[in-house]
Coordinates of C-alpha atoms in Angstrom, one line a residue:
M1 CA -16.1 47.6 13.8
A2 CA -18.0 45.2 12.4
D3 CA -16.8 42.0 13.8
L4 CA -16.2 39.4 10.7
S5 CA -17.0 36.4 12.9
S6 CA -20.7 38.6 13.1
S7 CA -22.9 35.5 11.7
A8 CA -21.8 33.0 14.0
T9 CA -24.6 31.5 16.2
I10 CA -23.4 30.8 20.1
L11 CA -25.5 28.6 22.5
N12 CA -25.5 30.5 25.8
V13 CA -26.4 28.2 29.2
N14 CA -26.6 29.9 32.2
D15 CA -29.0 28.5 34.9
D16 CA -29.4 32.3 36.4
E17 CA -31.5 34.7 34.5
A18 CA -30.0 37.2 35.2
T19 CA -26.6 36.2 34.0
R20 CA -27.7 34.9 31.2
Y21 CA -29.7 37.7 30.0
L22 CA -26.1 40.3 30.0
S23 CA -24.0 37.5 28.4
S24 CA -26.9 37.0 25.7
R25 CA -27.5 40.9 25.0
T26 CA -23.7 41.3 25.1
L27 CA -23.4 39.0 21.9
R28 CA -26.3 39.8 20.1
M29 CA -25.3 43.7 19.8
V30 CA -22.3 42.8 18.6
G31 CA -24.0 40.9 16.0
Y32 CA -24.1 37.0 16.9
R33 CA -27.0 35.0 16.6
V34 CA -27.6 33.9 20.0
L35 CA -29.7 30.4 21.3
E36 CA -30.0 30.3 24.9
A37 CA -30.2 27.2 27.8
A38 CA -31.1 26.6 30.7
T39 CA -30.1 23.3 31.9
G40 CA -27.7 20.7 30.0
E41 CA -30.2 18.2 28.3
E42 CA -31.8 21.6 26.8
A43 CA -28.1 22.9 26.0
L44 CA -27.4 18.9 24.6
R45 CA -30.3 19.3 22.3
L46 CA -30.5 22.7 21.0
A47 CA -26.3 21.9 20.3
M48 CA -27.6 18.8 18.3
Q49 CA -29.9 20.8 16.3
E50 CA -28.6 23.9 16.0
R51 CA -25.6 22.8 15.2
P52 CA -23.8 26.9 16.7
D53 CA -20.0 27.3 16.8
V54 CA -19.5 28.1 20.2
V55 CA -20.9 26.8 23.4
V56 CA -20.7 30.1 26.3
L57 CA -21.9 26.8 29.2
D58 CA -21.9 28.0 32.5
V59 CA -20.3 24.8 34.9
K60 CA -22.9 24.5 37.6
L61 CA -26.5 23.6 36.1
P62 CA -29.2 22.5 37.8
D63 CA -29.6 18.9 35.9
I64 CA -26.4 18.0 35.0
S65 CA -23.3 19.7 35.6
G66 CA -21.1 21.6 32.6
Y67 CA -18.6 19.3 33.0
E68 CA -20.8 16.2 32.2
V69 CA -22.4 18.6 28.6
C70 CA -18.8 19.0 27.6
Q71 CA -17.8 15.8 27.5
R72 CA -21.1 14.8 26.2
L73 CA -20.5 17.6 23.2
R74 CA -17.1 15.9 22.3
A75 CA -18.4 13.0 22.8
Q76 CA -20.3 12.6 19.9
P77 CA -19.8 13.4 16.3
E78 CA -22.1 15.4 14.9
T79 CA -20.7 18.1 17.8
A80 CA -17.3 16.7 18.5
S81 CA -16.0 20.4 16.8
I82 CA -18.4 22.7 18.6
A83 CA -16.0 25.8 20.8
V84 CA -17.1 25.6 24.5
M85 CA -15.8 28.1 26.3
H86 CA -17.0 27.9 31.0
T87 CA -17.9 29.8 32.5
S88 CA -18.7 29.9 36.7
A89 CA -18.8 31.9 39.6
T90 CA -18.5 28.5 41.3
F91 CA -15.9 26.4 40.7
V92 CA -13.5 29.5 39.7
T93 CA -9.3 27.1 41.3
T94 CA -7.2 25.8 40.1
D95 CA -7.7 22.5 40.2
K96 CA -11.3 23.1 38.3
K97 CA -10.4 24.8 36.1
V98 CA -7.7 22.6 35.1
R99 CA -10.4 19.6 35.0
G100 CA -12.8 22.1 32.6
L101 CA -9.6 22.4 30.1
E102 CA -8.7 18.9 30.5
G103 CA -12.1 17.5 30.0
G104 CA -12.5 19.6 26.5
A105 CA -12.9 22.4 26.8
D106 CA -11.3 25.5 24.9
A107 CA -11.3 28.6 27.7
Y108 CA -12.3 29.1 31.1
L109 CA -13.7 32.8 32.2
T110 CA -14.3 33.2 36.1
E111 CA -17.7 34.9 36.7
P112 CA -18.3 38.1 36.5
F113 CA -16.5 39.1 34.0
E114 CA -15.7 42.1 31.6
S115 CA -18.2 42.6 28.5
E116 CA -15.0 43.2 26.1
E117 CA -13.8 40.0 28.2
L118 CA -16.3 37.7 26.8
I119 CA -16.6 39.5 23.2
A120 CA -12.6 38.8 23.1
T121 CA -12.7 35.3 24.0
V122 CA -15.6 34.4 21.7
R123 CA -13.9 36.2 19.4
S124 CA -10.8 34.0 19.5
L125 CA -12.9 30.7 19.5
L126 CA -14.3 31.2 16.5
R127 CA -10.9 32.0 14.5
M128 CA -9.4 28.9 16.0
R129 CA -13.0 27.0 14.9
R130 CA -12.5 28.3 11.5
A131 CA -8.7 27.8 11.6
E132 CA -9.1 24.4 12.6
Q133 CA -12.6 23.7 10.4
E134 CA -10.2 25.2 6.9
L135 CA -7.9 22.4 7.9
R136 CA -10.3 19.6 8.2
R137 CA -11.7 20.9 4.7
R138 CA -8.1 20.2 3.1
A139 CA -7.6 17.1 4.4
E140 CA -11.1 16.1 3.2
H141 CA -9.7 16.8 -0.1
L142 CA -6.3 15.4 0.7
T143 CA -8.0 12.4 1.1
E144 CA -9.9 12.2 -1.9
A145 CA -7.4 13.7 -4.5
D146 CA -5.9 11.0 -2.6
R147 CA -8.0 8.5 -3.3
R148 CA -9.0 9.6 -7.0
K149 CA -4.7 9.4 -7.7
D150 CA -4.9 5.2 -6.0
L151 CA -7.6 5.3 -8.8
F152 CA -6.1 5.8 -11.6
L153 CA -2.8 4.3 -10.9
A154 CA -4.7 1.0 -10.4
M155 CA -6.4 2.3 -13.7
L156 CA -3.6 3.1 -16.0
A157 CA -1.8 -0.2 -14.5
H158 CA -4.5 -2.3 -16.0
E159 CA -3.9 -0.6 -18.8
L160 CA -0.2 -0.8 -19.2
R161 CA -0.4 -4.6 -17.9
N162 CA -2.1 -5.5 -21.3
P163 CA -0.3 -4.7 -23.9
L164 CA 2.7 -5.7 -21.7
A165 CA 1.4 -9.1 -21.1
A166 CA 1.2 -9.4 -25.1
I167 CA 4.6 -8.3 -26.1
T168 CA 6.3 -10.3 -22.7
T169 CA 4.7 -13.1 -23.7
A170 CA 5.6 -12.7 -27.5
V171 CA 9.6 -12.2 -26.9
G172 CA 9.2 -15.4 -25.6
I173 CA 8.0 -17.5 -27.8
L174 CA 10.4 -15.2 -30.1
D175 CA 13.7 -16.0 -27.3
R176 CA 12.6 -20.3 -27.5
R177 CA 12.9 -20.2 -31.4
G178 CA 16.1 -20.1 -31.5
Q179 CA 16.7 -19.2 -35.2
M180 CA 18.5 -15.8 -34.9
D181 CA 21.0 -14.3 -36.4
T182 CA 23.3 -12.4 -33.7
K183 CA 21.3 -9.2 -34.7
D184 CA 17.7 -10.1 -33.6
G185 CA 19.2 -12.3 -31.0
R186 CA 20.1 -8.9 -29.7
M187 CA 16.7 -6.7 -30.7
V188 CA 14.6 -9.4 -28.9
A189 CA 17.1 -9.3 -25.6
I190 CA 16.6 -5.1 -25.6
V191 CA 12.8 -6.2 -25.8
Q192 CA 12.9 -8.8 -23.2
R193 CA 15.2 -6.1 -20.4
Q194 CA 13.5 -3.1 -21.0
T195 CA 9.9 -4.6 -20.9
N196 CA 10.6 -6.2 -18.2
H197 CA 11.8 -2.8 -16.4
L198 CA 8.2 -1.4 -17.5
A199 CA 7.0 -3.8 -15.3
R200 CA 8.7 -3.8 -12.7
L201 CA 8.3 0.4 -12.2
V202 CA 4.3 0.0 -13.1
D203 CA 4.4 -2.5 -9.7
D204 CA 6.6 -0.2 -7.6
L205 CA 4.6 3.2 -8.7
L206 CA 1.2 1.0 -7.2
D207 CA 3.4 -1.0 -4.4
V208 CA 5.0 2.4 -3.4
S209 CA 1.4 3.7 -3.0
R210 CA -0.3 1.3 -1.2
L211 CA 2.2 0.4 0.9
T212 CA 2.1 4.7 2.5
R213 CA -1.2 3.7 2.9
G214 CA -1.8 0.7 4.7
K215 CA -3.3 -1.3 2.3
V216 CA 0.1 -4.0 1.9
E217 CA -1.6 -7.8 3.1
L218 CA 1.4 -10.4 3.1
R219 CA 0.2 -13.9 1.8
K220 CA 2.7 -15.9 3.9
T221 CA 3.4 -19.4 3.4
R222 CA 5.8 -21.6 4.5
L223 CA 8.8 -21.2 2.2
D224 CA 12.2 -22.0 1.4
L225 CA 14.6 -18.9 1.5
R226 CA 17.3 -20.7 -1.1
G227 CA 14.2 -20.8 -3.2
V228 CA 13.4 -16.8 -3.7
L229 CA 16.9 -15.9 -4.3
E230 CA 17.9 -18.6 -7.0
Q231 CA 14.6 -16.9 -8.9
V232 CA 15.4 -13.9 -8.8
L233 CA 19.1 -15.1 -10.0
T234 CA 18.0 -17.0 -12.4
V235 CA 16.6 -14.2 -13.9
F236 CA 19.5 -11.4 -13.5
R237 CA 22.1 -13.3 -14.5
P238 CA 21.6 -12.9 -18.3
Q239 CA 20.6 -8.7 -17.5
A240 CA 24.1 -9.2 -15.5
E241 CA 25.9 -10.7 -18.4
S242 CA 24.6 -8.4 -21.1
R243 CA 25.6 -5.2 -19.4
N244 CA 29.7 -7.6 -18.7
L245 CA 29.0 -7.9 -14.9
K246 CA 30.0 -10.5 -13.0
L247 CA 27.3 -12.0 -10.3
E248 CA 28.3 -14.9 -7.9
S249 CA 26.3 -16.0 -5.4
S250 CA 26.6 -18.3 -2.5
L251 CA 23.9 -20.2 -0.6
P252 CA 24.2 -22.8 2.5
T253 CA 23.6 -26.0 1.5
V254 CA 20.9 -26.6 4.2
P255 CA 17.1 -25.2 4.0
L256 CA 16.4 -21.5 5.6
W257 CA 13.1 -22.1 6.1
M258 CA 10.6 -19.5 7.3
E259 CA 6.9 -17.9 7.5
A260 CA 6.7 -15.3 4.1
D261 CA 4.7 -14.4 1.5
T262 CA 6.9 -15.3 -1.6
T263 CA 5.8 -12.6 -3.8
R264 CA 7.0 -9.4 -2.1
L265 CA 10.4 -11.2 -0.8
V266 CA 11.1 -11.9 -4.1
Q267 CA 10.5 -8.3 -4.9
V268 CA 12.7 -7.3 -2.4
F269 CA 15.9 -8.9 -3.7
T270 CA 14.5 -8.2 -7.5
N271 CA 15.2 -4.3 -6.0
L272 CA 18.4 -4.9 -4.9
L273 CA 19.9 -7.2 -8.0
D274 CA 18.5 -3.9 -9.4
N275 CA 19.7 -1.8 -8.9
A276 CA 23.0 -3.1 -8.2
T277 CA 23.4 -3.8 -11.4
K278 CA 22.2 -0.2 -12.5
Y279 CA 24.6 2.0 -10.5
T280 CA 28.1 -1.1 -11.1
D281 CA 29.5 0.2 -14.4
A282 CA 30.7 -2.2 -17.1
G283 CA 32.9 -5.0 -15.6
G284 CA 32.1 -4.7 -12.3
S285 CA 31.0 -7.5 -9.7
I286 CA 27.8 -8.5 -7.8
Q287 CA 28.2 -10.3 -5.0
V288 CA 24.9 -12.5 -3.5
K289 CA 25.1 -14.2 -0.2
A290 CA 23.7 -15.8 2.8
E291 CA 23.9 -18.1 6.0
R292 CA 22.1 -18.3 8.9
S293 CA 22.8 -15.3 11.3
V294 CA 21.4 -15.7 15.3
E295 CA 20.6 -11.9 16.4
D296 CA 19.4 -10.9 20.0
G297 CA 18.7 -14.5 20.5
R298 CA 16.3 -14.9 17.5
M299 CA 17.7 -17.3 14.5
G300 CA 17.2 -15.6 10.6
A301 CA 18.6 -15.9 7.5
R302 CA 21.0 -12.4 6.4
V303 CA 21.6 -11.8 3.0
R304 CA 24.1 -9.6 1.6
V305 CA 24.1 -7.8 -2.2
K306 CA 27.8 -6.0 -2.6
D307 CA 28.4 -4.7 -5.7
T308 CA 32.2 -2.8 -6.4
G309 CA 29.5 0.6 -8.6
I310 CA 29.6 4.2 -7.8
G311 CA 28.8 3.7 -3.7
I312 CA 27.4 6.0 -2.3
R313 CA 28.0 9.4 -0.2
P314 CA 27.4 9.7 3.7
E315 CA 25.2 12.6 3.3
V316 CA 22.6 10.5 0.7
L317 CA 23.3 7.3 3.1
L318 CA 20.9 8.9 6.2
S319 CA 18.8 8.8 3.7
V320 CA 18.7 6.5 0.9
F321 CA 15.4 4.2 2.4
E322 CA 12.9 8.1 2.4
L323 CA 10.7 8.1 -1.0
F324 CA 12.2 9.4 -4.1
S325 CA 15.7 9.9 -2.4
Q326 CA 18.8 9.0 -5.8
A327 CA 21.9 8.3 -5.3
D328 CA 22.7 10.0 -8.8
E329 CA 21.3 13.1 -8.6
S330 CA 23.3 14.7 -11.6
L331 CA 21.0 16.1 -14.5
E332 CA 21.9 14.2 -17.3
R333 CA 19.9 11.0 -14.5
S334 CA 22.0 8.4 -16.6
R335 CA 21.3 5.3 -14.1
G336 CA 17.4 5.8 -14.6
G337 CA 15.4 4.9 -11.6
L338 CA 12.8 6.8 -9.2
G339 CA 13.5 6.5 -6.4
I340 CA 11.3 4.3 -5.2
G341 CA 12.7 0.7 -5.4
L342 CA 14.8 1.0 -1.7
T343 CA 11.9 1.9 0.3
L344 CA 10.2 -0.7 -1.2
V345 CA 12.9 -3.1 0.2
H346 CA 12.7 -1.2 3.8
N347 CA 8.2 -1.2 4.0
L348 CA 8.6 -4.8 3.1
V349 CA 11.3 -5.9 5.0
E350 CA 10.1 -4.6 8.0
M351 CA 6.3 -5.9 7.2
H352 CA 8.4 -9.4 7.6
E353 CA 9.7 -8.8 10.9
G354 CA 13.3 -8.2 9.2
R355 CA 15.4 -5.3 9.0
V356 CA 17.7 -3.9 6.2
E357 CA 20.9 -1.4 6.2
A358 CA 22.8 -0.3 3.7
H359 CA 26.7 0.2 3.9
S360 CA 28.9 1.9 1.7
D361 CA 33.0 3.9 2.1
G362 CA 32.2 6.2 -0.2
P363 CA 32.1 7.8 -3.7
G364 CA 33.3 4.5 -5.8
R365 CA 34.1 2.0 -3.4
G366 CA 30.9 -0.3 -4.3
S367 CA 27.9 -0.2 -1.6
E368 CA 26.6 -3.1 0.5
F369 CA 22.9 -4.1 1.4
V370 CA 22.1 -6.3 4.3
V371 CA 18.8 -8.0 4.8
W372 CA 18.1 -10.1 7.9
L373 CA 15.0 -11.7 8.0
P374 CA 13.5 -14.6 11.0
L375 CA 13.6 -18.3 10.1
L376 CA 11.5 -20.6 12.0
P377 CA 12.7 -22.7 14.4
V378 CA 14.2 -25.7 13.5
A379 CA 12.3 -29.2 13.8
S380 CA 15.3 -31.7 14.3
D381 CA 18.8 -31.9 13.9
S382 CA 17.6 -34.4 10.6
E383 CA 17.9 -31.2 8.7
Q384 CA 20.4 -32.2 6.4
E385 CA 21.5 -31.0 2.4
V386 CA 19.1 -30.1 0.6
V387 CA 19.3 -30.2 -3.1
L388 CA 16.4 -26.9 -4.4
P389 CA 14.0 -29.4 -6.4
A390 CA 14.0 -29.2 -10.6
L391 CA 10.8 -28.2 -11.6
V392 CA 8.9 -31.3 -13.6
K393 CA 7.4 -30.6 -16.9
R394 CA 4.0 -32.1 -17.1
R395 CA 1.0 -31.4 -20.8
R396 CA -1.6 -30.2 -19.7
H397 CA -5.3 -29.2 -21.0
I398 CA -5.1 -25.3 -20.5
L399 CA -8.6 -23.0 -21.5
V400 CA -7.3 -19.2 -21.7
V401 CA -9.9 -16.2 -21.4
E402 CA -8.7 -13.5 -22.5
D403 CA -10.6 -10.7 -24.4
N404 CA -6.8 -8.9 -25.2
E405 CA -6.7 -10.9 -28.9
D406 CA -2.7 -9.9 -28.8
A407 CA -2.5 -11.2 -25.7
R408 CA -4.4 -14.3 -26.6
Q409 CA -2.4 -15.3 -29.5
A410 CA 0.4 -14.3 -27.6
L411 CA 0.0 -16.5 -24.8
Q412 CA -2.5 -19.3 -26.5
D413 CA 1.5 -19.4 -29.2
L414 CA 3.3 -19.6 -26.4
L415 CA 1.5 -22.8 -24.5
E416 CA 0.9 -24.7 -27.3
T417 CA 4.8 -24.7 -27.5
W418 CA 6.0 -25.8 -24.4
G419 CA 3.0 -29.0 -25.6
H420 CA 0.5 -28.0 -23.7
R421 CA -3.2 -28.3 -25.2
V422 CA -5.4 -24.9 -25.3
E423 CA -9.0 -23.7 -25.7
V424 CA -9.5 -19.5 -25.7
A425 CA -12.3 -17.1 -25.6
A426 CA -12.7 -13.6 -26.3
D427 CA -15.5 -13.5 -23.4
G428 CA -16.7 -14.7 -20.3
L429 CA -20.1 -16.8 -21.0
R430 CA -18.0 -18.7 -24.4
G431 CA -15.4 -19.5 -22.0
L432 CA -17.7 -21.3 -19.2
E433 CA -19.3 -22.4 -22.3
L434 CA -16.0 -24.1 -23.5
A435 CA -14.6 -25.5 -19.4
V436 CA -18.3 -27.2 -19.4
Q437 CA -17.9 -28.6 -22.5
R438 CA -14.3 -29.5 -22.3
S439 CA -13.5 -29.8 -18.9
P440 CA -9.5 -28.3 -19.1
E441 CA -7.5 -29.0 -16.5
V442 CA -6.4 -24.9 -15.7
A443 CA -8.2 -21.8 -16.9
L444 CA -6.0 -19.3 -17.1
V445 CA -8.7 -16.4 -16.8
D446 CA -8.9 -12.9 -17.3
I447 CA -10.9 -10.6 -15.3
G448 CA -12.2 -7.4 -16.9
L449 CA -14.2 -9.8 -19.8
P450 CA -16.8 -8.5 -21.4
G451 CA -20.3 -10.1 -21.0
L452 CA -19.7 -11.8 -17.4
D453 CA -16.1 -10.2 -15.8
G454 CA -13.5 -13.4 -14.3
Y455 CA -14.4 -13.2 -11.1
R456 CA -17.9 -14.4 -12.7
V457 CA -16.7 -17.1 -14.5
A458 CA -15.4 -18.4 -11.0
E459 CA -17.8 -17.9 -9.7
E460 CA -20.6 -20.3 -11.9
L461 CA -17.0 -22.9 -12.9
R462 CA -16.8 -23.6 -9.4
A463 CA -20.7 -24.1 -8.9
K464 CA -20.9 -26.3 -11.5
M465 CA -17.1 -28.0 -11.4
G466 CA -16.3 -27.3 -8.3
Q467 CA -12.6 -28.8 -7.4
G468 CA -12.1 -30.6 -10.9
I469 CA -10.2 -27.3 -12.2
R470 CA -7.1 -25.4 -11.0
L471 CA -8.2 -21.2 -11.8
V472 CA -5.9 -19.0 -11.9
A473 CA -7.0 -15.3 -12.5
L474 CA -4.4 -13.6 -15.0
T475 CA -4.9 -9.7 -14.8
G476 CA -4.0 -6.1 -14.8
Y477 CA -5.5 -5.3 -11.3
G478 CA -2.8 -6.0 -8.3
G479 CA -4.0 -4.8 -5.5
S480 CA -4.1 -6.8 -2.0
E481 CA -8.2 -5.9 -2.3
D482 CA -8.5 -7.9 -5.5
H483 CA -6.3 -10.8 -4.1
S484 CA -9.1 -10.7 -1.3
R485 CA -11.6 -10.2 -4.0
A486 CA -10.5 -13.5 -6.0
R487 CA -10.1 -15.7 -3.8
E488 CA -14.0 -14.9 -2.8
A489 CA -15.0 -15.7 -6.2
G490 CA -12.8 -19.1 -6.5
F491 CA -9.9 -19.1 -7.9
D492 CA -6.8 -20.5 -7.1
L493 CA -4.0 -18.1 -8.2
H494 CA -4.3 -14.3 -8.4
L495 CA -1.5 -13.1 -11.1
V496 CA -0.6 -10.1 -12.0
K497 CA 0.1 -9.3 -15.8
P498 CA 3.0 -9.1 -17.2
V499 CA 3.5 -12.9 -16.2
H500 CA 7.2 -13.8 -17.7
P501 CA 7.0 -16.8 -19.4
D502 CA 9.5 -18.7 -17.1
A503 CA 7.5 -18.0 -14.1
L504 CA 4.3 -19.4 -16.3
S505 CA 6.1 -22.2 -16.8
R506 CA 6.6 -23.3 -13.0
L507 CA 3.4 -21.8 -12.2
L508 CA 2.2 -24.9 -14.7
S509 CA 4.4 -27.5 -13.4
E510 CA 3.8 -26.8 -9.6
L511 CA 0.0 -26.5 -10.4

């Protein structure tokens, strides 16, 4: 009967010529290609050169033991996957066999052995090795497919963010004119809400992919959590009012200082409030409450987001933070969503050394999400009531470098509406020329520019103007590696399109 593995190569290592001859003859009769070695060093050399499928390795060799040969084979990436079978007429006790198997061998035969036993063991090792090779090929294929998927998502997000940026900015201008009839105002509000929703979906899709691969890095700064919550609540109040929902908040009068990533915390509470508004019907209410809380001897901040919505079934509650978990599993999918928002919340909170819990008394009885985050130690007893500071408005000289015509024009109009002096350039070379000639205070620079990309523009401006200009990267590329590369090029800030007009106004006021 032909052996399906007859094309395999076997390295037979034994210093006893008679034993080596008999084993090699048996293996060749089955159809294997057989190589021979009489010493451990020779075996290692042949293994590295020929890459055999199986090494039949005697333990007692004249130079180094078979145990050491096996360990050195396992230590080299080129030979680590070769199957190894120890043989011995001397080291036959249980402890010797255990030592060999724990040292990396896949099988252990005691001499003398029958030729059928040798052949059967070799066949078994070949089946095992080829199964491992197939699994490795599949894993490599999946890794490559995953890499291509991430690359596609990054490019897709970039292409989506450019038109989103133009739409968001244009709607922001229309909204500030204040001379629309009721119907026009309603249409503008619809476009703004749906654009914001689409932008969040794009961000969540990319972030959940990066989080599951451990590619998200936190950029922590000292911040007052109340400011983050106020920012999120400001965005959601108009949305809640449009859905006839009552949004209530209760924040402490003393600061909640912590080391955290502002952008990621905004994402956490945005997702929680988005979840609450999505699953709460008109006439309902949403409450956001923050307070100091000591847990396990650590001072922290507890933030509760409670709604009167559809609630969560007990069986769903157990997996609510798992990827693609859905509270609304009906065919009509009237509540929408991708089932990734709460996964992002859970992972980002844990990255901040906090925790998040979900509670619900069942369908129709609302739900509550509780986030606990660690606070910095109180420096002194002088931390009295502190009112969050109002933003100071200031007119600035701004350069916009953007190759997308709609996005460039909309951003220029928005900035000029706010009273800023604005210069524009459609490519990197013209942007660099204008910056050197006109000396703007701030440059908003797209990364994907023709001629000279945004990174090169930043590097040239830093070389020519030093710290005399604030550089802000405005781009559709939002990965952690993109943030790092922007900082290395000389950018002060890295913003991902589309940037909400309120966020841009706040940025320009705080620079």
